[in-house]
Coordinates of N, CA and C in Angstrom, one line a residue:
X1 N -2.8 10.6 -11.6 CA -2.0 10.7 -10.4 C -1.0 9.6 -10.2
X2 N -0.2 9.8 -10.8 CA 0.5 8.4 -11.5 C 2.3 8.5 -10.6
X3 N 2.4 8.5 -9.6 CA 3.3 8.1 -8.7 C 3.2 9.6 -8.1
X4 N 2.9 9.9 -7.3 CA 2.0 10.6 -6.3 C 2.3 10.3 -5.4
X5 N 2.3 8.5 -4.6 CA 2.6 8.4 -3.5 C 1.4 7.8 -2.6
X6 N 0.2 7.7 -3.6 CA -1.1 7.0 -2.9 C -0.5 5.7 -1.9
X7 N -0.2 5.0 -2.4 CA 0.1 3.3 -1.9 C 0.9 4.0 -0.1
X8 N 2.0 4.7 -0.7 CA 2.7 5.2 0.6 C 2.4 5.7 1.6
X9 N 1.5 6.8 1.2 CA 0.6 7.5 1.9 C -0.3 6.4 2.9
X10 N -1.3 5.7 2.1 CA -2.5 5.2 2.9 C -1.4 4.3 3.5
X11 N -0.2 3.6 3.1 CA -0.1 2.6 4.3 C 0.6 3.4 5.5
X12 N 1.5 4.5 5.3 CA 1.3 5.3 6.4 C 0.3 5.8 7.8
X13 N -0.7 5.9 6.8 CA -1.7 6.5 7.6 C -2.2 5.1 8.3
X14 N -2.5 4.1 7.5 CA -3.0 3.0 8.1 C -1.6 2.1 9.5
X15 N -0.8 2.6 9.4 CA 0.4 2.2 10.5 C 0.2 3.4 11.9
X16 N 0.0 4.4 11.3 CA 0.1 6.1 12.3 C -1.3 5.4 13.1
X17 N -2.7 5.2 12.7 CA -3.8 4.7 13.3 C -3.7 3.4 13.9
X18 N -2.9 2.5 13.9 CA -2.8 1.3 14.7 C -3.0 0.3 13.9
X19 N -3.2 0.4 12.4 CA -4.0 -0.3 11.5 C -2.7 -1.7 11.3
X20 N -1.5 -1.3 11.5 CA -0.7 -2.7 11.2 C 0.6 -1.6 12.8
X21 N 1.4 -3.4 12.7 CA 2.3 -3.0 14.0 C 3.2 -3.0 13.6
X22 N 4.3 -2.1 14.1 CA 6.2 -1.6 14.1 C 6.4 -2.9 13.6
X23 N 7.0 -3.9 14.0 CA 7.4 -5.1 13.5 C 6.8 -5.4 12.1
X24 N 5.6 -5.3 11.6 CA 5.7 -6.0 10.0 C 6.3 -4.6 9.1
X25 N 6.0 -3.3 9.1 CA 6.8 -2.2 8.8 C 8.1 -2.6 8.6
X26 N 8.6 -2.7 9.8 CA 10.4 -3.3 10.1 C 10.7 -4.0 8.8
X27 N 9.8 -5.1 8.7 CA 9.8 -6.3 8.2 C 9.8 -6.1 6.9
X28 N 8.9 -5.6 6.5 CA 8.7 -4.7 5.1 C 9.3 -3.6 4.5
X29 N 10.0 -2.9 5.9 CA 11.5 -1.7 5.8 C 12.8 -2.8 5.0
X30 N 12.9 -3.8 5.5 CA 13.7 -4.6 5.7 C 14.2 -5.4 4.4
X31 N 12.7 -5.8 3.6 CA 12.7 -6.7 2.5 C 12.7 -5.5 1.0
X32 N 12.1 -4.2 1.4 CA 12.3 -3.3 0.6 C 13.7 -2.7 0.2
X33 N 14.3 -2.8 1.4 CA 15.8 -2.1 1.0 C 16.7 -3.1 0.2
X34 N 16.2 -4.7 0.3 CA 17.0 -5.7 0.1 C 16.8 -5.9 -1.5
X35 N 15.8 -5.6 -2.4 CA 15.2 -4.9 -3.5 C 15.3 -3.4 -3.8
X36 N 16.3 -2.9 -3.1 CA 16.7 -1.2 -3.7 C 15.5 -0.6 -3.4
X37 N 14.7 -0.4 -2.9 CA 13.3 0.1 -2.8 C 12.8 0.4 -1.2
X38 N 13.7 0.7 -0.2 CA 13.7 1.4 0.9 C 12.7 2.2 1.4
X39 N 12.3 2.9 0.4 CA 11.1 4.2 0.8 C 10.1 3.8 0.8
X40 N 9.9 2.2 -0.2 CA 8.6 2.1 -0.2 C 7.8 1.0 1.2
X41 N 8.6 0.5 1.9 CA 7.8 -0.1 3.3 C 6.1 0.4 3.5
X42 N 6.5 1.5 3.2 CA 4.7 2.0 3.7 C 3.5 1.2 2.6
X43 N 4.5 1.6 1.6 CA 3.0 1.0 0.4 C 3.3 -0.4 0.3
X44 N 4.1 -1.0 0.4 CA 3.9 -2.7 1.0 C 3.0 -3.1 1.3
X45 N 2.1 -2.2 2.2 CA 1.5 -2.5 3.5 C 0.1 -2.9 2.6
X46 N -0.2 -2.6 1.4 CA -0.7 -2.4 0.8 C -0.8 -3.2 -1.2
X47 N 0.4 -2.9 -1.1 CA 0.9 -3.6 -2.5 C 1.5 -5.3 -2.4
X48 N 0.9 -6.6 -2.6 CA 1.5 -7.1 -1.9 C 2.0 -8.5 -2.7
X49 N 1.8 -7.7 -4.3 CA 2.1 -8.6 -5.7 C 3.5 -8.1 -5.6
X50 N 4.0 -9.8 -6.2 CA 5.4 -9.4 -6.7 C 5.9 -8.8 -7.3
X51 N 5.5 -8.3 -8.6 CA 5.5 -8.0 -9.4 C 4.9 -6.3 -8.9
X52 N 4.1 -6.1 -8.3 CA 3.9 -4.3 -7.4 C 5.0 -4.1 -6.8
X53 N 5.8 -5.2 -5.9 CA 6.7 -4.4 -5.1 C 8.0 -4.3 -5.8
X54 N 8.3 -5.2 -6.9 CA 9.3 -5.2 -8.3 C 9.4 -4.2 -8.8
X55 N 8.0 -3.3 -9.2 CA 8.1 -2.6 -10.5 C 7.7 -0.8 -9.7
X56 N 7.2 -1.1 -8.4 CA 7.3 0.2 -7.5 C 5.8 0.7 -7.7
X57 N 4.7 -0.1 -8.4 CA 3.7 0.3 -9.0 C 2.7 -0.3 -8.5
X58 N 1.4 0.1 -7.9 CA 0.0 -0.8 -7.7 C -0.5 -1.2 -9.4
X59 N -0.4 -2.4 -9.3 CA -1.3 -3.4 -10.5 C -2.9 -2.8 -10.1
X60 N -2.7 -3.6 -9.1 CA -4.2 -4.4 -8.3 C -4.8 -3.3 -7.4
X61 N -6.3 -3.3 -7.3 CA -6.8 -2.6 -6.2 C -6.1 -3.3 -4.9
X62 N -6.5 -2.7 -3.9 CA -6.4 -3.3 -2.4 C -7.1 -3.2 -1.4
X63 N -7.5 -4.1 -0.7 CA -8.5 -3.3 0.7 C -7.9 -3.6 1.8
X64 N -8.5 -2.7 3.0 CA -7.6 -2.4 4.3 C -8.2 -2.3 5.0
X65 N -8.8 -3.2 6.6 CA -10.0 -2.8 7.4 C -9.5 -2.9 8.9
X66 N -9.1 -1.2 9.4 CA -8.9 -1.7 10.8 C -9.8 -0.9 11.3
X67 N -9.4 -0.8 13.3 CA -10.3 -0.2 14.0 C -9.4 1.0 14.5
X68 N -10.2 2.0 15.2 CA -9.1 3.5 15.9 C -10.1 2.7 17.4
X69 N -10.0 3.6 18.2 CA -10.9 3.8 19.6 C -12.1 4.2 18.9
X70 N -12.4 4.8 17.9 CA -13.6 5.9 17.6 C -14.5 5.5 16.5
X71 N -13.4 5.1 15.3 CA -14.1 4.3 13.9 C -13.8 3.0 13.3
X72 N -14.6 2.3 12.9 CA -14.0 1.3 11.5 C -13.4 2.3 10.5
X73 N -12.4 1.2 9.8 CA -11.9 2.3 8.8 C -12.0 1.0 7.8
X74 N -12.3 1.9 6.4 CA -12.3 0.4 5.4 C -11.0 1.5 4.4
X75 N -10.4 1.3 4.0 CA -9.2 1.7 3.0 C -9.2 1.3 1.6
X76 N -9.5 1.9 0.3 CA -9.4 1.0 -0.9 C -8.5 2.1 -1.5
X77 N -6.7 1.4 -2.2 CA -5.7 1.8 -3.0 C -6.5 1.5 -4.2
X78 N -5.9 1.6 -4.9 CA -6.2 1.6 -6.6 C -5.0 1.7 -7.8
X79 N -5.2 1.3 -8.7 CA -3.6 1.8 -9.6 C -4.1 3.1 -10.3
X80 N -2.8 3.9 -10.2 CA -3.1 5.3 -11.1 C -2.2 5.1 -12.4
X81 N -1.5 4.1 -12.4 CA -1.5 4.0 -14.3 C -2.3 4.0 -15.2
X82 N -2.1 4.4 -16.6 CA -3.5 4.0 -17.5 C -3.5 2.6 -17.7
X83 N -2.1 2.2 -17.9 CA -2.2 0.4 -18.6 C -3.2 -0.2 -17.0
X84 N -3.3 0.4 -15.5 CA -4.0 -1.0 -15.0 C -5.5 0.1 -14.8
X85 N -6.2 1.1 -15.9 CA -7.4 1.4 -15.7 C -8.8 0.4 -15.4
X86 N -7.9 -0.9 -16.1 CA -9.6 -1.7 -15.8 C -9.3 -2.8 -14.2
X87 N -8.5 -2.7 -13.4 CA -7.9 -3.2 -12.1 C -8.8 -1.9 -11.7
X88 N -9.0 -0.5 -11.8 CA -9.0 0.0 -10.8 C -10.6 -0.1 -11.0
X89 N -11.1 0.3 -12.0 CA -12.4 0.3 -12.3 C -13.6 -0.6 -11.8
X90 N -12.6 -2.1 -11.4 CA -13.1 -3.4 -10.8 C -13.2 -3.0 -9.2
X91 N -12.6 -2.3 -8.5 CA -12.4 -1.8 -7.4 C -13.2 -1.1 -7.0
X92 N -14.4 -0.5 -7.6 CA -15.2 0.5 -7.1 C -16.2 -0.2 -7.0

């Protein structure tokens, strides 16, 4: 599943639920576009090696733990390249 859009996705979802605020998005809209890389603000949220937000790719696992009104949420990214199979494998 090798750029699919995981990283984007979950940090979407984790911004839509309250999980981070307008302002670090902004912030992350902001430092993305200044790097040719615009679209990717959501997976920032998430990707937070220099080298992940350089190369547009999750290396590293990640974890994410907010609250809604209703649930904890725990969030784990992962890389879908083959070169970072043993990053993701460490993850589980």
């Amino acid at each position: 599943h090798v750029d699919s859009g995981k990283s984007t996705t979950t940090g979407h979802l984790i911004y839509q639920c309250g999980g981070i605020d307008k302002r670090t998005i902004e912030k992350f809209e902001k430092e993305a576009a200044e790097l040719g890389k615009g679209s990717f603000k959501y997976a920032w949220v998430l990707d937070k090696l220099k080298a992940e937000r350089e190369r547009g790719i999750t290396i590293d696992i990640a974890l994410w733990k907010f609250e809604t009104p209703r649930y904890y949420v725990t969030v784990i990214d992962a890389p879908g390249h083959r070169d970072f199979i043993k990053n993701m494998i460490t993850g589980t």
